[in-house]
Tab-separated table of C-alpha atoms and ligand atoms in Angstrom:
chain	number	residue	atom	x	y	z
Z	9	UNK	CA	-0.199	-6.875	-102.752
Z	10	UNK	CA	-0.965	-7.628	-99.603
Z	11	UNK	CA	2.849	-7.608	-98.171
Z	12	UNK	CA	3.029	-3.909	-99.336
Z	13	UNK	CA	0.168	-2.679	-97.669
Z	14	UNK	CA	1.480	-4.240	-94.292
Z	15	UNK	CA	4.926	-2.414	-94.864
Z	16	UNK	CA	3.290	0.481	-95.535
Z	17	UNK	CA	1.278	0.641	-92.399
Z	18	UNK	CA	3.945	-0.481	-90.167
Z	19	UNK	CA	6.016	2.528	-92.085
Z	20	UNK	CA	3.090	5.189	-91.586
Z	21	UNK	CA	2.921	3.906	-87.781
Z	22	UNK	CA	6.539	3.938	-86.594
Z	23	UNK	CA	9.163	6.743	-85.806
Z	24	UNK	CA	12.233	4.037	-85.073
Z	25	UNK	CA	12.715	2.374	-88.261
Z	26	UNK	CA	16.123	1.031	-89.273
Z	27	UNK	CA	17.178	-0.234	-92.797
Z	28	UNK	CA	20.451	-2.301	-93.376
Z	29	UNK	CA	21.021	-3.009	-96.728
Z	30	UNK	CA	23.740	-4.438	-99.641
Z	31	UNK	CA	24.813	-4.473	-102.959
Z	32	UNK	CA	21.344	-5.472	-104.341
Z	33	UNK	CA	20.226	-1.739	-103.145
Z	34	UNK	CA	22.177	0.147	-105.877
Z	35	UNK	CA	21.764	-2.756	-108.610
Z	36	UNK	CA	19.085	-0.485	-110.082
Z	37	UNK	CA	21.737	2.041	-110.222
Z	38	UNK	CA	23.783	0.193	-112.664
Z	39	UNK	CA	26.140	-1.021	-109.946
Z	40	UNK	CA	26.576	-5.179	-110.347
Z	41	UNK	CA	26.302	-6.749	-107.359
Z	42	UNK	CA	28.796	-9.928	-106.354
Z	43	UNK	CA	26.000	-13.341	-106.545
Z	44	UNK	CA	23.384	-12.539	-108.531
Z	45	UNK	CA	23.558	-14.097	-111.998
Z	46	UNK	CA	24.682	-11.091	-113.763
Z	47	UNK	CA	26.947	-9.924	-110.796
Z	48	UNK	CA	30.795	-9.868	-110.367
Z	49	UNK	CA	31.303	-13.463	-109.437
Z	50	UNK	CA	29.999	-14.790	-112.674
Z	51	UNK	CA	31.994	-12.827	-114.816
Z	52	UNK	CA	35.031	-14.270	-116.336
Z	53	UNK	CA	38.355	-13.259	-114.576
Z	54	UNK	CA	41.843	-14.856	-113.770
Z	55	UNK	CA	41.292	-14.598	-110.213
Z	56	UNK	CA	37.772	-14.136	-108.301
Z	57	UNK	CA	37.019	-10.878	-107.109
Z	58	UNK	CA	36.768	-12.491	-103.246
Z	59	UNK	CA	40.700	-13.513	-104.638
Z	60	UNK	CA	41.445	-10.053	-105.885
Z	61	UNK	CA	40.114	-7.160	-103.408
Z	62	UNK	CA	41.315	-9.162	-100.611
Z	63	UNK	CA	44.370	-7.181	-97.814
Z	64	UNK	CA	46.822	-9.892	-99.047
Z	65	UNK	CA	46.209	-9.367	-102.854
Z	66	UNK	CA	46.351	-5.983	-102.463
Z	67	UNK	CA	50.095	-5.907	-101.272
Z	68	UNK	CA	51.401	-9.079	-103.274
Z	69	UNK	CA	50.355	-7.423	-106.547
Z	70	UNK	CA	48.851	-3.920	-106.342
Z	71	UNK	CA	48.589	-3.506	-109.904
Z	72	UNK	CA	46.260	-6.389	-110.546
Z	73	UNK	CA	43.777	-5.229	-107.561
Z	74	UNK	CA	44.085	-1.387	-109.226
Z	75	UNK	CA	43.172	-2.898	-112.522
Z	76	UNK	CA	40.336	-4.406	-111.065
Z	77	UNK	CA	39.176	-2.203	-108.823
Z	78	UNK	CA	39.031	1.010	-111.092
Z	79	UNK	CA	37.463	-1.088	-114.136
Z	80	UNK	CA	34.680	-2.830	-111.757
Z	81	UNK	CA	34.381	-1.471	-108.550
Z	82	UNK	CA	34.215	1.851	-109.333
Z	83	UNK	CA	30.980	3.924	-110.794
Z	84	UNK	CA	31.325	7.513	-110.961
Z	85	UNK	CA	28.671	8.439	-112.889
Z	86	UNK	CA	25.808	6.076	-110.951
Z	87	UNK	CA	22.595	7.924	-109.585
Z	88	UNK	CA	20.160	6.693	-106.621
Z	89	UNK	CA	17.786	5.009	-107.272
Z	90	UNK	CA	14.279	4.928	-105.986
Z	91	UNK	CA	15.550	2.788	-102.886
Z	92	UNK	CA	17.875	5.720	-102.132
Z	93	UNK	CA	15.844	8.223	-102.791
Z	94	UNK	CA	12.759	6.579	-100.331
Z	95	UNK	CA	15.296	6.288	-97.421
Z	96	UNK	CA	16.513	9.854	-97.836
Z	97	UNK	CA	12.921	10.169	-97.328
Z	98	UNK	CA	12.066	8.374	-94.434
Z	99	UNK	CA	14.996	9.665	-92.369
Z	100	UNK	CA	13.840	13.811	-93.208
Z	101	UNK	CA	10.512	12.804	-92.198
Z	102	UNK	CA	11.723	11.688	-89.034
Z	103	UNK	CA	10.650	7.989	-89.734
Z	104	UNK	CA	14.137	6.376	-90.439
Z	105	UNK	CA	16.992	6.663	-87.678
Z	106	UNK	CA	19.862	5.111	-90.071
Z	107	UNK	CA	21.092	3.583	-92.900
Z	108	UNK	CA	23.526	0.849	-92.077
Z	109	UNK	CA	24.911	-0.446	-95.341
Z	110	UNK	CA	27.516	-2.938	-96.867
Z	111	UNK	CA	28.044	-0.602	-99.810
Z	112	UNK	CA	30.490	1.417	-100.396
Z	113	UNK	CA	29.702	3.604	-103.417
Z	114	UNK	CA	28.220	6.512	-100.960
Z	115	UNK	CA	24.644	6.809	-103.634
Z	116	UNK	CA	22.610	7.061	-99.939
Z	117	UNK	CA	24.592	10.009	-99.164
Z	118	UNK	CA	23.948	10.978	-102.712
Z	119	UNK	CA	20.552	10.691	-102.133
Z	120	UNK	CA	20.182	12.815	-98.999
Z	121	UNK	CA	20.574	10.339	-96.600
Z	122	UNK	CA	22.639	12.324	-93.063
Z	123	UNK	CA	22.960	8.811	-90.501
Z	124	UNK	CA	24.810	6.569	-93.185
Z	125	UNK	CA	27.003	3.960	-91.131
Z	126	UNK	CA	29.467	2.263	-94.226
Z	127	UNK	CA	30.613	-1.679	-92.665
Z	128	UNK	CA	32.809	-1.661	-95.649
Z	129	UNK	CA	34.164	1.923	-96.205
Z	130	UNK	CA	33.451	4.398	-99.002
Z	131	UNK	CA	35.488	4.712	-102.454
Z	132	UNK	CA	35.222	8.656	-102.245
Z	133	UNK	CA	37.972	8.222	-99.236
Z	134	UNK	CA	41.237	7.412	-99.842
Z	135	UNK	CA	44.416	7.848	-98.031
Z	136	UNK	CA	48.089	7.598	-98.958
Z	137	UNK	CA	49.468	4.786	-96.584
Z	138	UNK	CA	52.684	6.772	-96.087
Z	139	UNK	CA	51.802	10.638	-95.053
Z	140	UNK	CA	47.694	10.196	-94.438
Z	141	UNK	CA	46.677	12.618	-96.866
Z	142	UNK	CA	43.465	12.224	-98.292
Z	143	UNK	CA	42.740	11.728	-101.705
Z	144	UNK	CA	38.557	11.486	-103.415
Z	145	UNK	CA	37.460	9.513	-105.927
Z	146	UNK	CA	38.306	11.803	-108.733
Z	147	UNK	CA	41.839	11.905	-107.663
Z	148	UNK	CA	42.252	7.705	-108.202
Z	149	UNK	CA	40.815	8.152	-111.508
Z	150	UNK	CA	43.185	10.930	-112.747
Z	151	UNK	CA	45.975	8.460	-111.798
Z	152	UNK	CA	47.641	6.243	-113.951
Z	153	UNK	CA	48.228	2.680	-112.519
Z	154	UNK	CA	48.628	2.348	-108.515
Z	155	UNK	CA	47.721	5.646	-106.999
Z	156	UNK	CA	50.541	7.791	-105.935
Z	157	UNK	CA	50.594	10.467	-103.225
Z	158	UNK	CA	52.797	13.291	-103.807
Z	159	UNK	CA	54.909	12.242	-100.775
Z	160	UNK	CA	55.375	9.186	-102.842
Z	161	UNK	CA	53.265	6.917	-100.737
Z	162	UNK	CA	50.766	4.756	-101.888
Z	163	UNK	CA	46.953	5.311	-101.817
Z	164	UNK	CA	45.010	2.658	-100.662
Z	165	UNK	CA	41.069	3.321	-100.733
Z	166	UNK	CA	39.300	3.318	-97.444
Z	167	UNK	CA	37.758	0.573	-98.285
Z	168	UNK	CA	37.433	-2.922	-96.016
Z	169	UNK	CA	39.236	-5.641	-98.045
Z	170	UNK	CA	38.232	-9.531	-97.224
Z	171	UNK	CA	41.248	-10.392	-94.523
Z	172	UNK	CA	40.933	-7.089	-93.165
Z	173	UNK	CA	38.377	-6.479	-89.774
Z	174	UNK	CA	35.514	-3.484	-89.604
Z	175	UNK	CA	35.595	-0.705	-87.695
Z	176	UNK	CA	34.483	-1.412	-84.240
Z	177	UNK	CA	33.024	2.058	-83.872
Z	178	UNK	CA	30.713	1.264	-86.679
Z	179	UNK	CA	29.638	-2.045	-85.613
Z	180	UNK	CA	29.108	-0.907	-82.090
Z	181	UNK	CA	26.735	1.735	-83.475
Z	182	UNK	CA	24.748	-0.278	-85.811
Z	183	UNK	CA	24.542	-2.978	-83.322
Z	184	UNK	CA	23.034	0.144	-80.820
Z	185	UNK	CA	20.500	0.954	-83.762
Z	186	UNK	CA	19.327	-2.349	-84.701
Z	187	UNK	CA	18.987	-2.948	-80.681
Z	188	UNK	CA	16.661	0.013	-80.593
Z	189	UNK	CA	14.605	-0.096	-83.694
Z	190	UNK	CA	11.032	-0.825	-83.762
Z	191	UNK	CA	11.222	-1.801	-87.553
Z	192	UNK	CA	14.242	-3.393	-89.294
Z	193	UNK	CA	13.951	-3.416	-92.822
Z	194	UNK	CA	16.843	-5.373	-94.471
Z	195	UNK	CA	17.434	-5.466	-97.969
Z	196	UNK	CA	19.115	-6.238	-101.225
Z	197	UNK	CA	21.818	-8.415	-99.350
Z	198	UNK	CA	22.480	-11.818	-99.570
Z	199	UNK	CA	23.019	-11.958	-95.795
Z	200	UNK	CA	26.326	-14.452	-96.363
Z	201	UNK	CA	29.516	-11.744	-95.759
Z	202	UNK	CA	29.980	-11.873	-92.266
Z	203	UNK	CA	29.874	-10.189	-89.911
Z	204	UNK	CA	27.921	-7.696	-91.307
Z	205	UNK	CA	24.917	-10.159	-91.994
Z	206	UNK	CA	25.502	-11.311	-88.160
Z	207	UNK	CA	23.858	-7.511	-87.332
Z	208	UNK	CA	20.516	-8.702	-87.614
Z	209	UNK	CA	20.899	-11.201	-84.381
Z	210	UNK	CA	20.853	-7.872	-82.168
Z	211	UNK	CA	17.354	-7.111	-83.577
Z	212	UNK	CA	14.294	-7.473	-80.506
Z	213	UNK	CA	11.601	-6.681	-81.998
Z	214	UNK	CA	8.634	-8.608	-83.810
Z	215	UNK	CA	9.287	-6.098	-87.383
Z	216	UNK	CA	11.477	-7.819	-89.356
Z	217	UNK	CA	11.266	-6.899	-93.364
Z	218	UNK	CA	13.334	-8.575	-95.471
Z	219	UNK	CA	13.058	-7.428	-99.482
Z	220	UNK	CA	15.049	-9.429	-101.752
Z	221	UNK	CA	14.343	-10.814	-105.266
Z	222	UNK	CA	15.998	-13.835	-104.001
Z	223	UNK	CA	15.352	-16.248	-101.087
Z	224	UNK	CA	17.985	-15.416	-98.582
Z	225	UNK	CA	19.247	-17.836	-95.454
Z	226	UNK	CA	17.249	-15.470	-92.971
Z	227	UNK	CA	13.797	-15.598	-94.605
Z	228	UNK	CA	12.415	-17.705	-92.204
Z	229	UNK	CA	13.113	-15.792	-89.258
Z	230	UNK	CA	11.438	-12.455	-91.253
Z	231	UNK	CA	7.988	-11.346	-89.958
Z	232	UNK	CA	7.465	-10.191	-93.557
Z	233	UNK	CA	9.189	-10.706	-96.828
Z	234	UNK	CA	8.815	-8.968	-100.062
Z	235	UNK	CA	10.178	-11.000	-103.169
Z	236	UNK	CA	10.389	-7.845	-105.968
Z	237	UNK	CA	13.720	-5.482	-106.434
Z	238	UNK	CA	14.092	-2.800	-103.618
Z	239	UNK	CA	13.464	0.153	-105.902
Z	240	UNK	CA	10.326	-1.156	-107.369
Z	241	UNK	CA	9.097	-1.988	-104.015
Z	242	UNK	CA	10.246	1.322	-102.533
Z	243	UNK	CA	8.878	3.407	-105.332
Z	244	UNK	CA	5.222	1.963	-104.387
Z	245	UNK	CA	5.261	2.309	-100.405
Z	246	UNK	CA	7.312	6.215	-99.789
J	14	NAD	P1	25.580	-9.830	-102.603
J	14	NAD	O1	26.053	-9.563	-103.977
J	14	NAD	O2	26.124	-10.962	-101.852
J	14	NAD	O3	24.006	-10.009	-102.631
J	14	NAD	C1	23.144	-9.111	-103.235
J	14	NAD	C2	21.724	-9.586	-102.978
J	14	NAD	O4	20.841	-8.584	-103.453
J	14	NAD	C3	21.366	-10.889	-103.683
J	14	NAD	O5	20.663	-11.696	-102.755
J	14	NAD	C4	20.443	-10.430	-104.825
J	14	NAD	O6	19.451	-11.370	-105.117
J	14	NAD	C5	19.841	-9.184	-104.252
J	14	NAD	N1	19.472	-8.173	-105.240
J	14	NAD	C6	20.173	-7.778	-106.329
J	14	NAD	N2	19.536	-6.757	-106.936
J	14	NAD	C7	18.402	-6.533	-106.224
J	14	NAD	C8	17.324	-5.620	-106.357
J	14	NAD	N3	17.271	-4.709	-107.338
J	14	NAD	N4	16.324	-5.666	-105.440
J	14	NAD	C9	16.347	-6.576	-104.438
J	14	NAD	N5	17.329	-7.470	-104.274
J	14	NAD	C10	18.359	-7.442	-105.149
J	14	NAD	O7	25.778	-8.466	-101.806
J	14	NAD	P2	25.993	-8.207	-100.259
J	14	NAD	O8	25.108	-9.072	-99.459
J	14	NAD	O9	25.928	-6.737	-100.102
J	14	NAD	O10	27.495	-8.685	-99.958
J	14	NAD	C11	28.539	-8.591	-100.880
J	14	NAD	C12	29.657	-7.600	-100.568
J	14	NAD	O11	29.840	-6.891	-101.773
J	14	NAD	C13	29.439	-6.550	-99.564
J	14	NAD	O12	30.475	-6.659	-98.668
J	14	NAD	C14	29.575	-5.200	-100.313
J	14	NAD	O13	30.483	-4.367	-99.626
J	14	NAD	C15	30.171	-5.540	-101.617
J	14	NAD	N6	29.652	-4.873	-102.834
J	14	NAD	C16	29.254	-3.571	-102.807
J	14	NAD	C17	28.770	-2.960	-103.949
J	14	NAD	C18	28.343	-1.514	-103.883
J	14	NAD	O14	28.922	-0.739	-103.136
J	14	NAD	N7	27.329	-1.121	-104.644
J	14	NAD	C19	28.621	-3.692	-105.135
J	14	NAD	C20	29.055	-5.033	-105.146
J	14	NAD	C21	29.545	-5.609	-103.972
């Protein structure tokens, strides 16, 4: 394919690549992601997840948003895939400067990868909202129900919900990255949560790889697009 062979040259040529990816990265971990047809949205609940995992949610009814979030957003025992595994790569080969991802299930640190920027948080961090102790993933699971600190406070995962803003910090350095890159490869996202999908406006340069196995809003402004899924594709260019 002649797409593949361009990647790959671009790859084997530059030392300032940049990859900003979404849920559609760790779908072939076993991890659903929220649009496509087998993802979260199109599963049958009382209230859509957008609803559910959202700040205001989360205090009216914490229950609910625990039951949810432990049954579906959660996936202990999920592995990298080859996407994962081929950034990992890239960045200890001195190819990749960072990983700038909407995910939040930490399988690129998993995988190796050292520069991970998280827009959305991480469900290995939690914190009790009372004292600031901090509480890993295993620790949610053991508990029953909402998450209790032993100070009594409650745990809240460190974990953006929709009402809630990013961490500036972050944003200012992925914006930095995606300034500087000579290739930005985005992926597996459906580039429609903002602001995260607003990143890719900073890019300058003429590099722009978008791999998807769906069209996305952004295709047209991609020097090169790769229809396939992101392990697959990964697998046959690292
Ligand atoms: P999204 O669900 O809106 O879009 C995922 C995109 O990836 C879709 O366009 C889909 O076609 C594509 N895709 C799915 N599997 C793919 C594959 N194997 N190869 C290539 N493309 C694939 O996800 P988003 O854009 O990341 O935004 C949704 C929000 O959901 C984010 O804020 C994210 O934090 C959150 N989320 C995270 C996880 C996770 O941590 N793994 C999972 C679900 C949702």
């Amino acid at each position: 394919m002649q797409e593949l062979e361009r990647l790959k040259q671009w790859i084997q040529e530059s030392d300032n690549i940049v990859f900003f990816g979404g849920a559609g990265v760790s779908t072939e971990s076993g991890i659903p992601d929220f649009r496509s047809v087998d993802g979260l949205y199109n599963q049958q609940y009382e209230y859509p997840p957008e609803t559910i995992i959202s700040h205001s949610f989360y205090m009216r009814n914490p229950e609910e948003f625990y039951r949810f979030y432990k049954n579906k957003m959660l996936f202990p025992e999920a592995k990298p895939n080859a996407a994962h595994l081929a950034l990992a790569k890239l960045e200890a080969q001195g190819k990749l400067r960072a990983v700038i991802t909407q995910n939040i299930d930490g399988l690129h640190q998993a995988a190796g990868s050292r520069e991970v920027l998280e827009l959305h948080g991480s469900v290995h961090r939690n914190y009790c909202t009372r004292c600031g102790k901090f509480y890993g993933l295993d620790d949610i699971l053991a508990m029953d129900g909402v998450p209790h600190c032993s100070c009594g406070g409650k745990i809240k995962p460190d974990v953006v919900l929709y009402e809630e803003g990013l961490d500036q910090k972050t944003i200012q350095r992925s914006v930095d990255y995606i300034r500087q890159a000579d290739i930005l490869i985005v992926g597996g996202t459906s580039l429609t949560v903002y602001p995260a999908a607003g990143l890719i406006d900073y890019y300058n340069g003429k590099k722009l790889v978008l791999i998807n196995r769906s069209v996305t809003p952004m295709d047209s402004r991609a020097n090169l697009v790769i229809c396939g899924k992101i392990g697959e594709v990964f697998a046959q260019i690292v």
